[in-house]
Amino acid sequence: MALFDFLEKEHTVAGAGFNRWLVPPAALAIHLCIGMAYGFSVFWLPLSKALGVKEVLACPADIGVLERILSSSCDWQISMLGWMYTMFFVFLGLSAWLFGGWLEHAGPRKAGVVSALCWCGGLVISALGVYHHQIWLMWLGSGVIGGIGLGLGYISPVSTLIKWFPDRRGMATGMAIMGFGGGAMIGAPLADKLMKHFATPTSVGVWETFLVMAAIYFVFMMAGALSYRVPATGWKPAGWTPPATNANAMITTRHVHASKVWGIPQFWLVWWVLCLNVTAGIGILGMASPLLQEIFGGQLLGVAATFNELDGAQKAQIAAIAAGFTGLLSLFNIGGRFVWASCSDFLGRKVTYGIFFVLGFALYASIPGMAHSGHLALFVGFFCVILSMYGGGFATVPAYLADLFGTQMVGAIHGRLLTAWAAAGVFGPILVNYVREYQIANGVPKAQAYDITMYVLSGLLVVGLICNLLVRPVADKHFMTDAELATEKKLAHERDAAAATGTAVVSNGTTSPLAVAFGWLAVGIPLAIGVAITVEKASVLFK
């Protein structure tokens, strides 16, 4: 076998004794690492004083934008650092779109390895950027190269998991995508501890932290990528019989080519379904901390005072409580990815999204009145449900696509659909932030500045509901013919995967139960630690 041939798709075909339950922890290993993109804000404050260390070394007031970017003699503004967060999700969506078709042909193992090289290599380049104090290196490293790694890593297991779990498509993708939501719960506390360990009188410890995390993530991501296996052509779970289909069924047994989806109405309807669901959730997720503080103010401490009437010490106290609120939302975001996606296997994808939009509309529309009445517990509870549906939307949509367009190129189609996430990542924060600022600038009290936003978001969910109701089975003309499907299977090396050809390169042997147990422990223990830390932070809400 030539060097690196083991990365080729035909060398990842599983034998008859392979245990499919080894694939979800492999996917989780990658998603838990790239999910740290959600937690990168832990670096902003230390990086904003990377030169001054104790105090910010401000740039001259008259310095130009380009000079500020290239300067190595004054500290970065947090707004400059925040561009990396935007770049993460823009390049995630772009790379998932551009390389989704390649992934279907190359296989999940090769895509996972490239993802590890990009994500971890991006962290190394970012470490150089911090060391030499060049922010453009950080944008290039983590923002662009790392963003490409995010996209490839995010979609790498989707098609494979759906093929391994045709009986539980939602549950399978929910398990993997749950990891992306949970990555920050593990990575952010780890980064905080590492920065404190490496901090010196002359360094905030960020570049050293980047290097250590790159090494740790590389080990986990490579282990996950090399553990991927794809099922042989025609494989199905023992004892499972595909459900009978009819012309009106929402689950097809045929396949649409990824290159054709741009011209199919159902694709754009689902695009807007995802975009509107994410827009509503992501804007709130990004403003969760100030939202709670400004709406409830002194009530969080049991005193009758608005946010502006609190002193510095009191504001620090409610900031800690708001951090617990943010942590609680993260838990429901993660849990919703698994629970809602699993429920969609029984309810159906269309019904599940219908619940998201109807229930979401009711919750958003009732929040202003509830907030003004001082019902803190209900307020928190409503937002927890909202964020569970935000996460559930991400995890349910791959199975929705597989139902509508078939499984042959679902990874590539999912990659194209993720452009909706990139768009929502711009729409959501702009909507929430700018409406709030406009309200405050026009004299609206901070406690009421979010009312209009909640009504606008509830209106967006009505539009999403209409789009979801309009989804119908894909017309027959859009599916691949038998000849086109055969060509696509050949490009995807499925001809070699079929044992009947006599040319398959199959991974032989029965999977050891110990290997499956070790795989789940390897991802389960860090995830459990992250959940425990988050629960501890969230507990301040109930003290």
Coordinates of N, CA and C in Angstrom, one line a residue, residues 413-498:
I413 N -24.9 18.4 -0.2 CA -26.1 19.2 -0.2 C -26.2 20.0 1.2
H414 N -25.8 19.3 2.2 CA -25.8 19.9 3.6 C -24.7 21.0 3.6
G415 N -23.6 20.8 2.9 CA -22.6 21.9 2.8 C -23.1 23.1 2.1
R416 N -23.9 22.9 1.1 CA -24.5 24.1 0.4 C -25.5 24.8 1.3
L417 N -26.3 24.0 2.0 CA -27.3 24.6 2.9 C -26.7 25.4 4.0
L418 N -25.5 25.1 4.4 CA -24.8 25.8 5.5 C -24.5 27.3 5.2
T419 N -24.7 27.6 3.9 CA -24.6 29.1 3.6 C -25.7 29.8 4.3
A420 N -26.8 29.1 4.6 CA -27.9 29.8 5.4 C -27.4 30.1 6.8
W421 N -26.5 29.3 7.4 CA -25.9 29.6 8.7 C -25.0 30.8 8.6
A422 N -24.2 30.9 7.5 CA -23.3 32.1 7.4 C -24.2 33.3 7.3
A423 N -25.3 33.3 6.5 CA -26.2 34.4 6.4 C -26.8 34.8 7.7
A424 N -27.3 33.8 8.5 CA -27.9 34.0 9.8 C -26.9 34.6 10.8
G425 N -25.6 34.2 10.7 CA -24.6 34.7 11.6 C -24.4 36.2 11.4
V426 N -24.8 36.7 10.2 CA -24.7 38.1 10.0 C -26.1 38.8 10.4
F427 N -27.2 38.2 10.0 CA -28.5 38.8 10.2 C -28.9 38.9 11.7
G428 N -28.7 37.8 12.4 CA -29.1 37.7 13.8 C -28.5 38.7 14.7
P429 N -27.1 38.8 14.8 CA -26.5 39.7 15.7 C -26.8 41.2 15.3
I430 N -26.8 41.5 14.0 CA -27.1 42.8 13.5 C -28.5 43.2 13.9
L431 N -29.4 42.3 13.7 CA -30.8 42.6 14.1 C -30.9 43.0 15.6
V432 N -30.4 42.1 16.4 CA -30.5 42.3 17.9 C -29.8 43.5 18.3
N433 N -28.5 43.6 17.9 CA -27.6 44.7 18.4 C -28.1 46.1 17.9
Y434 N -28.4 46.2 16.6 CA -28.7 47.5 16.1 C -30.1 48.0 16.5
V435 N -31.1 47.1 16.6 CA -32.4 47.5 17.1 C -32.3 47.9 18.6
R436 N -31.5 47.2 19.4 CA -31.3 47.6 20.8 C -30.6 49.0 20.8
E437 N -29.6 49.2 20.1 CA -28.9 50.5 20.1 C -29.8 51.6 19.6
Y438 N -30.6 51.4 18.6 CA -31.6 52.4 18.1 C -32.6 52.8 19.2
Q439 N -33.1 51.7 19.9 CA -34.1 52.0 20.9 C -33.5 52.8 22.0
I440 N -32.3 52.5 22.5 CA -31.6 53.2 23.6 C -31.3 54.6 23.2
A441 N -30.8 54.8 21.9 CA -30.5 56.1 21.4 C -31.7 57.0 21.4
N442 N -32.9 56.4 21.2 CA -34.1 57.2 21.2 C -34.9 57.3 22.5
G443 N -34.1 57.0 23.6 CA -34.7 57.3 24.9 C -35.4 56.1 25.5
V444 N -35.5 55.0 24.9 CA -36.2 53.8 25.5 C -35.3 53.2 26.6
P445 N -35.9 53.0 27.8 CA -35.1 52.4 28.9 C -34.5 51.0 28.5
K446 N -33.3 50.7 29.0 CA -32.7 49.5 28.6 C -33.5 48.3 28.9
A447 N -34.3 48.3 30.0 CA -35.2 47.2 30.3 C -36.2 46.9 29.3
Q448 N -36.6 47.9 28.4 CA -37.6 47.7 27.4 C -37.0 47.8 26.0
A449 N -35.7 47.9 25.9 CA -35.0 48.0 24.6 C -35.1 46.8 23.7
Y450 N -35.4 45.6 24.3 CA -35.5 44.4 23.6 C -36.9 44.0 23.1
D451 N -37.9 44.8 23.5 CA -39.3 44.4 23.2 C -39.5 44.3 21.7
I452 N -39.1 45.3 21.0 CA -39.4 45.3 19.5 C -38.6 44.1 18.9
T453 N -37.4 43.9 19.4 CA -36.6 42.7 18.9 C -37.3 41.4 19.0
M454 N -37.9 41.2 20.2 CA -38.7 39.9 20.4 C -39.8 39.8 19.4
Y455 N -40.5 40.9 19.2 CA -41.7 40.8 18.3 C -41.2 40.6 16.8
V456 N -40.1 41.2 16.5 CA -39.5 41.0 15.1 C -39.1 39.6 14.9
L457 N -38.4 39.0 16.0 CA -38.0 37.6 15.9 C -39.2 36.7 15.8
S458 N -40.2 37.0 16.5 CA -41.4 36.1 16.4 C -42.0 36.2 15.0
G459 N -41.9 37.4 14.4 CA -42.4 37.5 13.1 C -41.6 36.7 12.1
L460 N -40.3 36.7 12.3 CA -39.4 35.9 11.4 C -39.8 34.4 11.5
L461 N -40.2 34.0 12.7 CA -40.5 32.6 12.9 C -41.8 32.2 12.1
V462 N -42.7 33.2 12.0 CA -43.9 33.0 11.2 C -43.6 32.8 9.8
V463 N -42.6 33.5 9.3 CA -42.2 33.4 7.9 C -41.5 32.0 7.7
G464 N -40.7 31.6 8.7 CA -40.1 30.3 8.7 C -41.2 29.2 8.7
L465 N -42.2 29.3 9.5 CA -43.3 28.3 9.5 C -44.0 28.2 8.1
I466 N -44.2 29.3 7.5 CA -44.8 29.3 6.1 C -43.9 28.5 5.2
C467 N -42.6 28.8 5.2 CA -41.6 28.1 4.3 C -41.7 26.6 4.6
N468 N -41.7 26.2 5.9 CA -41.7 24.8 6.2 C -43.0 24.1 5.7
L469 N -44.1 24.8 5.9 CA -45.4 24.3 5.4 C -45.4 24.1 3.9
L470 N -44.7 24.9 3.2 CA -44.7 24.8 1.7 C -43.8 23.6 1.2
V471 N -43.0 23.0 2.1 CA -42.1 21.9 1.6 C -42.9 20.7 1.2
R472 N -42.7 20.2 0.0 CA -43.3 19.1 -0.5 C -42.3 18.1 -1.1
P473 N -42.7 16.8 -1.3 CA -41.7 15.9 -1.9 C -41.1 16.5 -3.2
V474 N -39.9 16.2 -3.4 CA -39.2 16.7 -4.6 C -39.7 16.0 -5.9
A475 N -39.9 16.8 -6.9 CA -40.4 16.3 -8.2 C -39.5 15.3 -8.8
D476 N -40.1 14.3 -9.5 CA -39.4 13.2 -10.1 C -38.3 13.7 -11.0
K477 N -38.5 14.8 -11.7 CA -37.5 15.2 -12.7 C -36.1 15.6 -12.2
H478 N -36.1 15.9 -10.8 CA -34.8 16.3 -10.2 C -33.9 15.2 -9.8
F479 N -34.4 14.0 -9.7 CA -33.6 12.8 -9.3 C -32.7 12.3 -10.4
M480 N -31.6 11.7 -9.9 CA -30.7 11.1 -10.9 C -31.3 9.9 -11.5
T481 N -31.0 9.7 -12.8 CA -31.3 8.5 -13.5 C -30.4 7.4 -13.0
D482 N -30.8 6.2 -13.3 CA -30.0 5.0 -12.9 C -28.5 5.2 -13.5
A483 N -28.4 5.7 -14.7 CA -27.1 5.8 -15.3 C -26.3 6.9 -14.5
E484 N -26.9 8.0 -14.2 CA -26.3 9.1 -13.5 C -25.9 8.6 -12.1
L485 N -26.7 7.9 -11.4 CA -26.4 7.4 -10.1 C -25.2 6.4 -10.1
A486 N -25.2 5.6 -11.2 CA -24.1 4.6 -11.3 C -22.8 5.4 -11.5
T487 N -22.8 6.5 -12.3 CA -21.6 7.3 -12.5 C -21.2 7.9 -11.2
E488 N -22.1 8.4 -10.4 CA -21.8 9.1 -9.1 C -21.2 8.1 -8.1
K489 N -21.8 6.9 -8.1 CA -21.3 5.8 -7.2 C -19.9 5.5 -7.6
K490 N -19.6 5.5 -8.9 CA -18.2 5.1 -9.3 C -17.2 6.2 -8.8
L491 N -17.6 7.5 -9.0 CA -16.8 8.6 -8.5 C -16.6 8.6 -7.0
A492 N -17.6 8.1 -6.3 CA -17.6 7.9 -4.8 C -16.9 6.6 -4.4
H493 N -16.3 5.9 -5.3 CA -15.6 4.6 -5.0 C -16.6 3.6 -4.5
E494 N -17.9 3.7 -4.7 CA -18.8 2.7 -4.2 C -18.7 1.4 -5.0
R495 N -18.2 1.5 -6.3 CA -18.1 0.3 -7.0 C -17.0 -0.6 -6.3
D496 N -16.0 0.0 -5.8 CA -15.0 -0.8 -5.1 C -15.5 -1.3 -3.8
A497 N -16.4 -0.6 -3.2 CA -17.0 -0.9 -1.9 C -17.8 -2.2 -2.0
A498 N -18.4 -2.4 -3.2 CA -19.3 -3.5 -3.3 C -18.6 -4.9 -3.3

